[in-house]
Short mmCIF file of C-alpha atoms and ligand atoms in Angstrom, two decimals:
data_model
loop_
_atom_site.label_atom_id
_atom_site.label_comp_id
_atom_site.label_asym_id
_atom_site.label_seq_id
_atom_site.Cartn_x
_atom_site.Cartn_y
_atom_site.Cartn_z
CA MET A 20 0.00 0.00 0.00
CA SER A 21 1.49 3.34 -1.05
CA THR A 22 -0.24 5.62 1.46
CA SER A 23 -3.39 5.65 3.54
CA GLN A 24 -3.64 9.45 3.39
CA VAL A 25 -6.47 10.23 1.00
CA SER A 26 -7.50 13.84 0.98
CA GLY A 27 -11.22 14.56 0.64
CA PHE A 28 -12.06 10.84 0.57
CA TYR A 29 -15.39 11.54 2.27
CA LYS A 30 -16.40 14.02 -0.45
CA LYS A 31 -15.99 11.51 -3.29
CA SER A 32 -18.72 9.33 -4.74
CA MET A 33 -18.95 5.69 -3.63
CA GLU A 34 -17.62 4.60 -7.05
CA ALA A 35 -14.64 6.96 -6.84
CA ARG A 36 -13.83 5.79 -3.29
CA LEU A 37 -14.02 2.16 -4.35
CA ASP A 38 -11.75 2.85 -7.27
CA ILE A 39 -9.11 4.35 -4.99
CA VAL A 40 -9.43 1.44 -2.57
CA ARG A 41 -9.31 -1.14 -5.34
CA LYS A 42 -6.06 0.24 -6.74
CA ALA A 43 -4.44 0.73 -3.32
CA GLY A 44 -5.40 -2.76 -2.15
CA LYS A 45 -4.62 -4.40 -5.52
CA LEU A 46 -8.13 -5.85 -5.53
CA THR A 47 -9.51 -7.50 -8.62
CA LYS A 48 -12.60 -6.06 -10.32
CA GLU A 49 -14.58 -9.00 -8.93
CA GLU A 50 -13.38 -8.38 -5.37
CA ALA A 51 -14.31 -4.71 -5.66
CA GLN A 52 -17.73 -5.65 -6.98
CA VAL A 53 -18.28 -7.95 -4.01
CA MET A 54 -17.56 -5.02 -1.70
CA ALA A 55 -19.77 -2.66 -3.69
CA ASN A 56 -22.81 -4.92 -3.53
CA THR A 57 -25.18 -3.36 -1.00
CA GLY A 58 -27.95 -5.92 -1.46
CA SER A 59 -31.29 -4.76 -0.09
CA LEU A 60 -29.70 -1.57 1.17
CA GLU A 61 -29.89 1.16 -1.50
CA PRO A 62 -26.34 2.50 -2.09
CA ALA A 63 -27.61 6.03 -1.39
CA VAL A 64 -29.08 4.90 1.96
CA ALA A 65 -25.86 3.12 2.94
CA ASP A 66 -23.91 6.23 1.96
CA ARG A 67 -26.00 8.32 4.35
CA MET A 68 -25.78 5.88 7.27
CA ILE A 69 -22.01 6.10 7.87
CA GLU A 70 -19.01 7.86 6.35
CA ASN A 71 -16.59 6.86 3.59
CA VAL A 72 -18.93 4.11 2.38
CA VAL A 73 -17.76 1.82 -0.43
CA GLY A 74 -20.32 -0.98 -0.10
CA SER A 75 -21.76 -3.28 2.49
CA MET A 76 -20.95 -6.46 4.40
CA PRO A 77 -23.85 -8.90 4.38
CA LEU A 78 -24.55 -11.33 7.21
CA PRO A 79 -26.73 -14.42 6.99
CA LEU A 80 -30.26 -13.84 8.31
CA GLY A 81 -31.82 -16.88 9.98
CA ILE A 82 -35.21 -17.23 11.61
CA ALA A 83 -35.46 -18.86 15.03
CA VAL A 84 -38.65 -20.86 15.34
CA ASN A 85 -40.72 -22.29 18.24
CA PHE A 86 -40.57 -19.22 20.49
CA GLN A 87 -43.51 -18.57 22.76
CA ILE A 88 -43.15 -15.50 24.96
CA ASN A 89 -45.90 -14.33 27.34
CA GLY A 90 -48.24 -16.73 25.57
CA ARG A 91 -47.55 -15.28 22.09
CA ASP A 92 -45.73 -17.02 19.27
CA TYR A 93 -42.86 -15.25 17.54
CA LEU A 94 -40.70 -15.97 14.51
CA ILE A 95 -37.42 -14.33 15.45
CA PRO A 96 -34.97 -12.91 12.89
CA MET A 97 -31.31 -13.39 13.79
CA ALA A 98 -28.42 -11.88 11.83
CA ILE A 99 -25.19 -13.71 12.67
CA GLU A 100 -22.21 -15.33 10.99
CA GLU A 101 -21.70 -18.11 13.57
CA PRO A 102 -23.07 -21.58 12.81
CA SER A 103 -25.35 -23.37 15.32
CA VAL A 104 -26.73 -20.26 17.05
CA VAL A 105 -30.10 -20.14 15.26
CA ALA A 106 -30.54 -23.90 15.47
CA ALA A 107 -29.69 -23.91 19.18
CA ALA A 108 -32.13 -21.08 19.95
CA SER A 109 -34.93 -22.82 18.04
CA ASN A 110 -34.23 -26.09 19.81
CA ALA A 111 -34.17 -24.48 23.24
CA ALA A 112 -37.43 -22.65 22.48
CA LYS A 113 -39.02 -25.97 21.52
CA MET A 114 -38.05 -27.47 24.88
CA ALA A 115 -39.22 -24.35 26.75
CA ARG A 116 -42.66 -24.63 25.11
CA VAL A 117 -43.30 -27.82 27.08
CA GLY A 118 -43.12 -25.75 30.27
CA GLY A 119 -45.24 -22.88 28.88
CA GLY A 120 -42.59 -20.96 26.99
CA PHE A 121 -40.92 -17.79 28.25
CA GLN A 122 -42.33 -15.20 30.61
CA ALA A 123 -40.79 -11.79 30.12
CA GLN A 124 -41.10 -8.33 31.61
CA THR A 125 -39.39 -4.97 31.35
CA THR A 126 -39.06 -1.88 33.47
CA ASP A 127 -40.08 1.42 31.90
CA PRO A 128 -37.64 2.30 29.08
CA VAL A 129 -35.67 4.79 31.18
CA MET A 130 -32.15 5.78 30.13
CA ILE A 131 -29.58 7.73 32.13
CA GLY A 132 -27.93 10.88 30.79
CA GLN A 133 -24.75 11.88 32.64
CA ILE A 134 -23.52 15.41 33.23
CA GLN A 135 -19.99 15.71 34.62
CA VAL A 136 -19.28 18.85 36.67
CA VAL A 137 -15.75 19.81 37.76
CA ASP A 138 -14.23 22.70 39.71
CA VAL A 139 -17.26 22.76 41.98
CA PRO A 140 -16.44 24.92 45.03
CA ASP A 141 -18.58 22.87 47.45
CA PRO A 142 -19.68 19.66 45.67
CA ASP A 143 -21.94 18.40 48.49
CA ALA A 144 -23.82 21.69 48.73
CA ALA A 145 -24.05 21.84 44.91
CA LYS A 146 -25.56 18.36 44.88
CA VAL A 147 -28.36 19.51 47.18
CA ARG A 148 -29.01 22.62 45.04
CA VAL A 149 -29.25 20.45 41.91
CA LEU A 150 -31.71 18.06 43.59
CA GLU A 151 -33.80 21.01 44.80
CA ALA A 152 -34.03 22.31 41.23
CA ARG A 153 -35.42 19.00 39.96
CA GLU A 154 -38.59 20.47 38.42
CA LYS A 155 -36.71 23.20 36.55
CA ILE A 156 -34.14 20.69 35.25
CA LEU A 157 -36.87 18.36 33.99
CA GLU A 158 -38.64 21.27 32.32
CA VAL A 159 -35.51 22.37 30.45
CA CYS A 160 -34.92 18.76 29.31
CA ASN A 161 -38.48 18.18 28.17
CA GLU A 162 -38.63 21.42 26.19
CA ARG A 163 -36.00 19.85 23.93
CA ASP A 164 -38.10 16.88 22.85
CA PRO A 165 -41.82 17.64 22.61
CA VAL A 166 -42.25 14.63 20.30
CA LEU A 167 -40.93 12.24 22.95
CA VAL A 168 -43.17 13.92 25.55
CA LYS A 169 -46.15 13.57 23.19
CA PHE A 170 -45.51 9.83 22.98
CA GLY A 171 -45.62 9.57 26.77
CA GLY A 172 -41.86 9.78 27.41
CA GLY A 173 -39.51 12.50 28.61
CA ALA A 174 -37.23 13.39 31.50
CA ARG A 175 -38.63 11.88 34.69
CA ASP A 176 -36.14 12.38 37.48
CA VAL A 177 -32.78 13.78 38.55
CA GLU A 178 -30.03 12.14 40.59
CA ALA A 179 -26.78 13.66 41.82
CA ARG A 180 -23.66 12.14 43.31
CA VAL A 181 -20.25 13.37 44.35
CA ILE A 182 -17.61 10.92 43.13
CA GLN A 183 -13.94 10.69 44.05
CA THR A 184 -11.75 10.43 40.95
CA PRO A 185 -7.98 10.15 40.37
CA ARG A 186 -8.02 13.94 39.66
CA GLU A 187 -10.50 15.57 42.00
CA PRO A 188 -13.97 15.12 43.46
CA MET A 189 -16.62 15.62 40.78
CA LEU A 190 -20.33 16.23 40.83
CA VAL A 191 -22.16 13.84 38.53
CA VAL A 192 -25.77 14.63 37.68
CA HIS A 193 -28.02 11.99 36.12
CA ILE A 194 -31.13 12.84 34.19
CA LEU A 195 -33.49 9.87 33.91
CA VAL A 196 -35.34 9.90 30.62
CA ASP A 197 -38.20 7.65 29.59
CA CYS A 198 -37.35 7.01 25.94
CA ARG A 199 -40.50 5.07 25.02
CA ASP A 200 -39.84 3.40 21.65
CA ALA A 201 -36.48 5.05 21.00
CA MET A 202 -33.11 3.62 22.03
CA GLY A 203 -32.68 7.19 23.18
CA ALA A 204 -29.02 8.11 22.76
CA ASN A 205 -29.71 11.15 20.61
CA ALA A 206 -32.71 12.16 22.67
CA VAL A 207 -30.82 11.90 25.98
CA ASN A 208 -27.62 13.51 24.70
CA THR A 209 -29.60 16.47 23.38
CA MET A 210 -31.29 16.93 26.77
CA ALA A 211 -28.01 16.58 28.67
CA GLU A 212 -26.43 19.27 26.50
CA ALA A 213 -29.43 21.57 26.84
CA VAL A 214 -29.49 21.39 30.62
CA ALA A 215 -25.73 21.84 31.11
CA PRO A 216 -25.80 25.67 31.49
CA LEU A 217 -28.44 25.38 34.23
CA ILE A 218 -26.34 22.75 36.03
CA GLU A 219 -23.31 25.07 35.85
CA GLU A 220 -25.37 27.89 37.29
CA LEU A 221 -26.67 25.72 40.12
CA SER A 222 -23.35 24.11 40.98
CA GLY A 223 -20.93 26.98 40.38
CA GLY A 224 -18.73 24.46 38.54
CA ARG A 225 -17.90 23.69 34.91
CA VAL A 226 -19.68 21.01 32.90
CA TYR A 227 -17.54 18.69 30.76
CA LEU A 228 -19.11 15.47 29.52
CA ARG A 229 -22.82 15.33 28.70
CA ILE A 230 -23.68 11.88 27.40
CA ILE A 231 -25.92 8.85 27.81
CA SER A 232 -24.75 5.95 29.99
CA ASN A 233 -24.86 2.52 28.41
CA LEU A 234 -25.12 0.97 31.86
CA ALA A 235 -28.88 1.10 31.49
CA VAL A 236 -29.84 -0.16 34.96
CA LYS A 237 -33.21 1.58 34.75
CA ARG A 238 -34.09 -0.17 31.50
CA LEU A 239 -33.97 -3.85 32.35
CA ALA A 240 -35.47 -6.80 30.54
CA ARG A 241 -36.13 -10.05 32.38
CA ALA A 242 -37.16 -13.44 31.06
CA THR A 243 -37.76 -16.74 32.80
CA ALA A 244 -38.54 -20.25 31.60
CA THR A 245 -39.09 -23.65 33.15
CA PHE A 246 -37.54 -26.57 31.30
CA ALA A 247 -39.31 -29.77 32.28
CA GLN A 248 -36.79 -32.40 33.36
CA ASP A 249 -38.22 -35.00 30.98
CA ALA A 250 -38.18 -32.62 28.02
CA ILE A 251 -34.46 -31.91 28.31
CA GLY A 252 -33.01 -35.36 28.97
CA GLY A 253 -33.67 -36.10 32.64
CA GLU A 254 -32.21 -35.41 36.04
CA GLU A 255 -28.62 -35.80 34.95
CA VAL A 256 -28.97 -33.02 32.40
CA VAL A 257 -30.57 -30.73 35.00
CA GLU A 258 -27.67 -31.40 37.38
CA GLY A 259 -25.14 -30.91 34.59
CA ILE A 260 -26.58 -27.50 33.72
CA LEU A 261 -26.67 -26.45 37.38
CA ARG A 262 -23.02 -27.43 37.73
CA ALA A 263 -22.10 -25.53 34.56
CA TYR A 264 -23.90 -22.48 35.94
CA ALA A 265 -22.17 -22.80 39.32
CA PHE A 266 -18.82 -22.86 37.49
CA ALA A 267 -19.67 -19.59 35.71
CA ALA A 268 -20.94 -17.99 38.92
CA ALA A 269 -17.64 -18.78 40.65
CA ASP A 270 -15.09 -18.24 37.90
CA PRO A 271 -14.71 -15.16 35.66
CA TYR A 272 -12.86 -17.15 32.96
CA ARG A 273 -15.85 -19.42 32.51
CA CYS A 274 -18.29 -16.57 33.10
CA ALA A 275 -16.94 -14.58 30.14
CA THR A 276 -17.79 -17.50 27.85
CA HIS A 277 -21.11 -18.13 29.59
CA ASN A 278 -22.13 -14.53 28.90
CA LYS A 279 -20.68 -14.65 25.39
CA GLY A 280 -23.06 -17.49 24.61
CA ILE A 281 -25.95 -15.36 25.84
CA MET A 282 -24.82 -12.48 23.65
CA ASN A 283 -24.75 -14.82 20.61
CA GLY A 284 -28.53 -14.77 20.75
CA ILE A 285 -29.01 -11.22 21.98
CA ASP A 286 -26.70 -9.59 19.43
CA ALA A 287 -28.17 -11.53 16.52
CA VAL A 288 -31.68 -10.19 17.20
CA VAL A 289 -30.38 -6.72 18.03
CA ILE A 290 -28.48 -6.59 14.72
CA ALA A 291 -31.41 -8.00 12.73
CA THR A 292 -33.64 -5.22 14.06
CA GLY A 293 -31.11 -2.50 13.22
CA ASN A 294 -30.29 -1.75 16.84
CA ASP A 295 -26.99 -0.69 18.40
CA TRP A 296 -25.34 -3.92 19.53
CA ARG A 297 -22.28 -2.14 20.93
CA ALA A 298 -24.62 -0.32 23.30
CA ILE A 299 -26.23 -3.62 24.30
CA GLU A 300 -22.84 -5.35 24.74
CA ALA A 301 -21.48 -2.47 26.86
CA GLY A 302 -24.64 -2.46 28.96
CA ALA A 303 -24.68 -6.23 29.46
CA HIS A 304 -21.07 -6.61 30.54
CA SER A 305 -21.03 -3.55 32.77
CA TYR A 306 -24.24 -4.82 34.40
CA ALA A 307 -22.63 -8.23 34.88
CA ALA A 308 -19.76 -6.55 36.73
CA LEU A 309 -21.86 -4.08 38.69
CA GLY A 310 -21.44 -5.79 42.06
CA GLY A 311 -17.64 -5.54 41.75
CA ARG A 312 -17.30 -9.07 40.37
CA TYR A 313 -18.14 -10.26 36.87
CA LYS A 314 -21.29 -12.40 37.18
CA PRO A 315 -23.43 -14.52 34.84
CA LEU A 316 -26.37 -12.64 33.31
CA THR A 317 -28.53 -15.72 33.91
CA VAL A 318 -29.44 -17.73 37.00
CA TRP A 319 -30.27 -21.47 36.91
CA GLU A 320 -32.15 -23.28 39.65
CA LYS A 321 -34.14 -26.47 40.23
CA ASP A 322 -37.78 -26.28 41.35
CA SER A 323 -39.59 -28.63 43.74
CA LYS A 324 -40.49 -30.97 40.85
CA GLY A 325 -36.87 -31.23 39.78
CA ASP A 326 -37.44 -29.11 36.66
CA LEU A 327 -34.87 -26.58 35.57
CA VAL A 328 -35.78 -22.91 35.97
CA GLY A 329 -33.73 -20.25 34.20
CA SER A 330 -33.89 -16.50 34.35
CA ILE A 331 -32.04 -13.64 32.72
CA GLU A 332 -31.87 -9.98 33.67
CA VAL A 333 -30.05 -7.59 31.40
CA PRO A 334 -30.16 -3.90 30.41
CA MET A 335 -31.91 -3.71 27.06
CA ALA A 336 -31.73 -0.34 25.32
CA VAL A 337 -33.37 -1.27 22.02
CA GLY A 338 -35.66 0.93 19.97
CA LEU A 339 -38.15 0.82 17.13
CA VAL A 340 -37.78 4.43 16.01
CA GLY A 341 -34.55 6.16 15.12
CA GLY A 342 -31.18 4.66 14.19
CA ALA A 343 -30.90 1.96 11.53
CA THR A 344 -34.22 0.43 12.64
CA ALA A 345 -35.95 3.24 10.81
CA THR A 346 -33.71 3.27 7.72
CA HIS A 347 -32.48 -0.23 6.98
CA PRO A 348 -35.04 -2.04 4.81
CA THR A 349 -34.14 -5.50 6.13
CA ALA A 350 -34.39 -4.27 9.72
CA LYS A 351 -37.83 -2.83 8.96
CA ALA A 352 -39.00 -6.13 7.44
CA ASN A 353 -37.58 -8.03 10.43
CA VAL A 354 -39.43 -5.82 12.90
CA LYS A 355 -42.63 -6.40 10.93
CA LEU A 356 -42.06 -10.15 10.98
CA LEU A 357 -41.57 -10.06 14.74
CA GLY A 358 -44.78 -8.10 15.09
CA VAL A 359 -43.54 -6.24 18.18
CA LYS A 360 -45.51 -3.09 18.90
CA THR A 361 -43.22 -1.40 21.43
CA ALA A 362 -39.52 -1.22 22.19
CA SER A 363 -40.27 -2.90 25.52
CA GLU A 364 -41.86 -5.86 23.75
CA LEU A 365 -38.76 -6.14 21.55
CA ALA A 366 -36.59 -6.04 24.69
CA GLN A 367 -38.60 -8.95 26.14
CA VAL A 368 -38.10 -10.99 22.98
CA VAL A 369 -34.37 -10.30 22.99
CA ALA A 370 -34.05 -11.31 26.65
CA ALA A 371 -35.93 -14.57 25.98
CA VAL A 372 -33.57 -15.38 23.10
CA GLY A 373 -30.58 -14.70 25.38
CA LEU A 374 -31.95 -17.15 27.94
CA ALA A 375 -32.73 -19.76 25.27
CA GLN A 376 -29.22 -19.44 23.87
CA ASN A 377 -27.66 -19.88 27.28
CA PHE A 378 -29.80 -22.96 27.97
CA ALA A 379 -28.81 -24.51 24.65
CA ALA A 380 -25.10 -23.90 25.23
CA LEU A 381 -25.14 -25.22 28.81
CA ARG A 382 -27.13 -28.29 27.82
CA ALA A 383 -24.75 -29.08 24.98
CA LEU A 384 -21.70 -28.52 27.18
CA ALA A 385 -23.09 -30.55 30.03
CA THR A 386 -24.02 -33.48 27.78
CA GLU A 387 -22.28 -34.26 24.51
CA GLY A 388 -19.91 -31.26 24.53
CA ILE A 389 -20.31 -28.27 22.28
CA GLN A 390 -18.22 -29.56 19.40
CA ARG A 391 -20.48 -32.38 18.24
CA GLY A 392 -23.32 -30.04 17.34
CA HIS A 393 -20.90 -27.51 15.94
CA MET A 394 -18.88 -29.95 13.91
CA SER A 395 -21.31 -30.76 11.15
CA LEU A 396 -21.95 -27.07 10.51
CA HIS A 397 -18.26 -26.35 10.80
CA ALA A 398 -17.56 -29.16 8.33
CA ARG A 399 -19.98 -27.57 5.85
CA ASN A 400 -18.08 -24.29 6.06
CA ILE A 401 -14.78 -26.12 5.61
CA ALA A 402 -16.14 -28.01 2.58
CA VAL A 403 -17.28 -24.76 0.96
CA MET A 404 -13.95 -23.10 1.79
CA ALA A 405 -12.17 -26.01 0.09
CA GLY A 406 -14.13 -25.28 -3.08
CA ALA A 407 -16.89 -27.90 -2.95
CA GLU A 408 -19.80 -27.24 -5.33
CA VAL A 409 -23.37 -27.40 -4.04
CA ASP A 410 -23.82 -31.05 -5.10
CA GLU A 411 -20.47 -32.05 -3.54
CA VAL A 412 -20.86 -30.47 -0.08
CA ASP A 413 -22.85 -33.28 1.56
CA ASP A 414 -20.40 -35.98 0.51
CA VAL A 415 -17.37 -33.99 1.65
CA VAL A 416 -19.04 -33.25 5.01
CA LYS A 417 -19.89 -36.92 5.52
CA ARG A 418 -16.30 -37.99 4.94
CA LEU A 419 -14.80 -35.20 7.10
CA LEU A 420 -17.10 -36.16 9.98
CA ALA A 421 -16.41 -39.88 9.57
CA GLU A 422 -12.67 -39.25 9.64
CA LYS A 423 -13.03 -36.70 12.46
CA VAL A 424 -10.56 -34.51 10.59
CA ILE A 425 -12.24 -31.20 9.84
CA ARG A 426 -9.57 -29.29 7.96
CA VAL A 427 -9.51 -27.44 4.66
CA ASP A 428 -6.47 -29.34 3.37
CA ARG A 429 -8.20 -32.67 3.99
CA ALA A 430 -11.41 -31.40 2.39
CA GLN A 431 -9.41 -30.42 -0.69
CA GLU A 432 -7.86 -33.90 -0.86
CA ILE A 433 -11.30 -35.47 -0.54
CA LEU A 434 -12.59 -33.24 -3.31
CA GLN A 435 -9.70 -34.24 -5.56
CA GLU A 436 -10.36 -37.91 -4.86
CA MET A 437 -14.08 -37.50 -5.52
CA ARG A 438 -13.53 -35.61 -8.72
CA GLY A 439 -10.90 -38.10 -9.84
CA GLU A 440 -13.36 -40.91 -9.27
CA LYS A 441 -15.98 -39.32 -11.53
P1 NAD B 9 -33.42 9.26 17.18
O1 NAD B 9 -32.94 10.54 17.75
O2 NAD B 9 -33.20 9.01 15.75
O3 NAD B 9 -34.98 9.10 17.49
C1 NAD B 9 -35.54 9.35 18.73
C2 NAD B 9 -36.55 10.46 18.62
O4 NAD B 9 -37.67 10.02 17.86
C3 NAD B 9 -37.08 10.89 19.94
O5 NAD B 9 -36.22 11.82 20.55
C4 NAD B 9 -38.46 11.45 19.58
O6 NAD B 9 -38.35 12.83 19.29
C5 NAD B 9 -38.83 10.74 18.27
N1 NAD B 9 -39.93 9.75 18.43
C6 NAD B 9 -40.94 9.55 17.54
N2 NAD B 9 -41.77 8.59 17.95
C7 NAD B 9 -41.31 8.13 19.13
C8 NAD B 9 -41.73 7.10 20.05
N3 NAD B 9 -42.82 6.35 19.82
N4 NAD B 9 -40.95 6.87 21.12
C9 NAD B 9 -39.86 7.60 21.36
N5 NAD B 9 -39.42 8.59 20.54
C10 NAD B 9 -40.13 8.86 19.42
O7 NAD B 9 -32.85 7.99 17.92
P2 NAD B 9 -32.34 7.72 19.40
O8 NAD B 9 -33.04 6.47 19.81
O9 NAD B 9 -32.40 8.89 20.30
O10 NAD B 9 -30.80 7.38 19.13
C11 NAD B 9 -30.40 6.12 18.70
C12 NAD B 9 -29.10 6.21 17.92
O11 NAD B 9 -28.08 6.84 18.67
C13 NAD B 9 -28.58 4.85 17.57
O12 NAD B 9 -28.33 4.82 16.20
C14 NAD B 9 -27.27 4.76 18.36
O13 NAD B 9 -26.34 3.96 17.65
C15 NAD B 9 -26.84 6.16 18.46
N6 NAD B 9 -25.90 6.57 19.53
C16 NAD B 9 -25.58 5.75 20.58
C17 NAD B 9 -24.73 6.20 21.59
C18 NAD B 9 -24.43 5.32 22.79
O14 NAD B 9 -25.04 4.27 22.92
N7 NAD B 9 -23.51 5.69 23.68
C19 NAD B 9 -24.20 7.50 21.53
C20 NAD B 9 -24.56 8.31 20.44
C21 NAD B 9 -25.41 7.85 19.45
#
């Protein structure tokens, strides 16, 4: 690569940008075309969503079946590149149905906007003045978003804390905003910026950061499900899952992977509905660590009948208006397929999928091990990578699995043998 300095790159057309990139990266015309293909996303829409756009990066979209949540059936779109996730969610949902499916709830969709105040002469006295001015603060915030207020949302409350930092004590003001069907980052950030001068006046200090917190502890989604012992393989499986959970609860190394499995399901639905999965990831992991130790996002117990009861509780800042949910055509179709009417209902669905995913992973780990289920899908990927045509894939997979050698080089040898035989 000659240089990565490209002046005015953002001002150029998508074609012109791609041309520059193609030459710099020595890409073939075909490779550049693959990048340029935006699929269902109009190039002009993609170009408006982010900067320096040259194309798009498609992900497979799978539909998880069998889900029943609060007595309603859902077909759940999941956008993800990892094999087994959609199958595992569907399978777990099938087993959960025996026990009545998933029950899910949410708190009100309240997000926290943070306002950082420094150089405060008397932080504790300033805190009291800020809390006393609650009504005025809420009024200033709500003036900024009459649409949100019209839909039943808006700034609801004010909190203030004095925190000790490596530099100095700081006053931190939280505005609590009911975001209704929006994820709320733009709405909350706008309010936090609008109210900053008033906070400076009240505190006598200087405001620095004014931004939403992704640790959305006031916007929680919860789902529970009972998995009947007989539907999941008996007492031994229940005990195996409880032991796997206990391992995660006691050990952060295991817990990271436990929660990763949950996020496999959560992220896939969040992405499919055009929501901000970085926000959800940040919220989930910071919530998991909130008590000072990184904890599982799920809890697994046994009830008096010996059935397995799982629950999940996780911040869930997803929206139906704003962001890519409103602009991405596939996201819009996915939301329609789901049939969710509110952001809270979407949050309940996402939480249920997270719980289902965790169940599926723990059950697989506690019984046959995760690799068996993974291997046939993995073998398919390897066969395709080795160059197998559609009518050759099944035979290559069969032989790779029989030999228990799932490697591209072996798949290529098998292909050569097969083709030689023809
Ligand atoms: P937005 O500003 O596009 O839409 C929200 C607005 O829509 C509301 O303020 C309201 O005026 C209006 N609205 C109309 N009908 C509504 C209804 N039924 N319920 C609620 N509001 C309604 O979107 P947003 O949700 O404020 O922001 C989301 C975007 O912000 C995402 O794309 C996210 O990636 C991005 N973002 C995230 C962060 C972060 O997470 N830290 C920071 C900055 C930006």
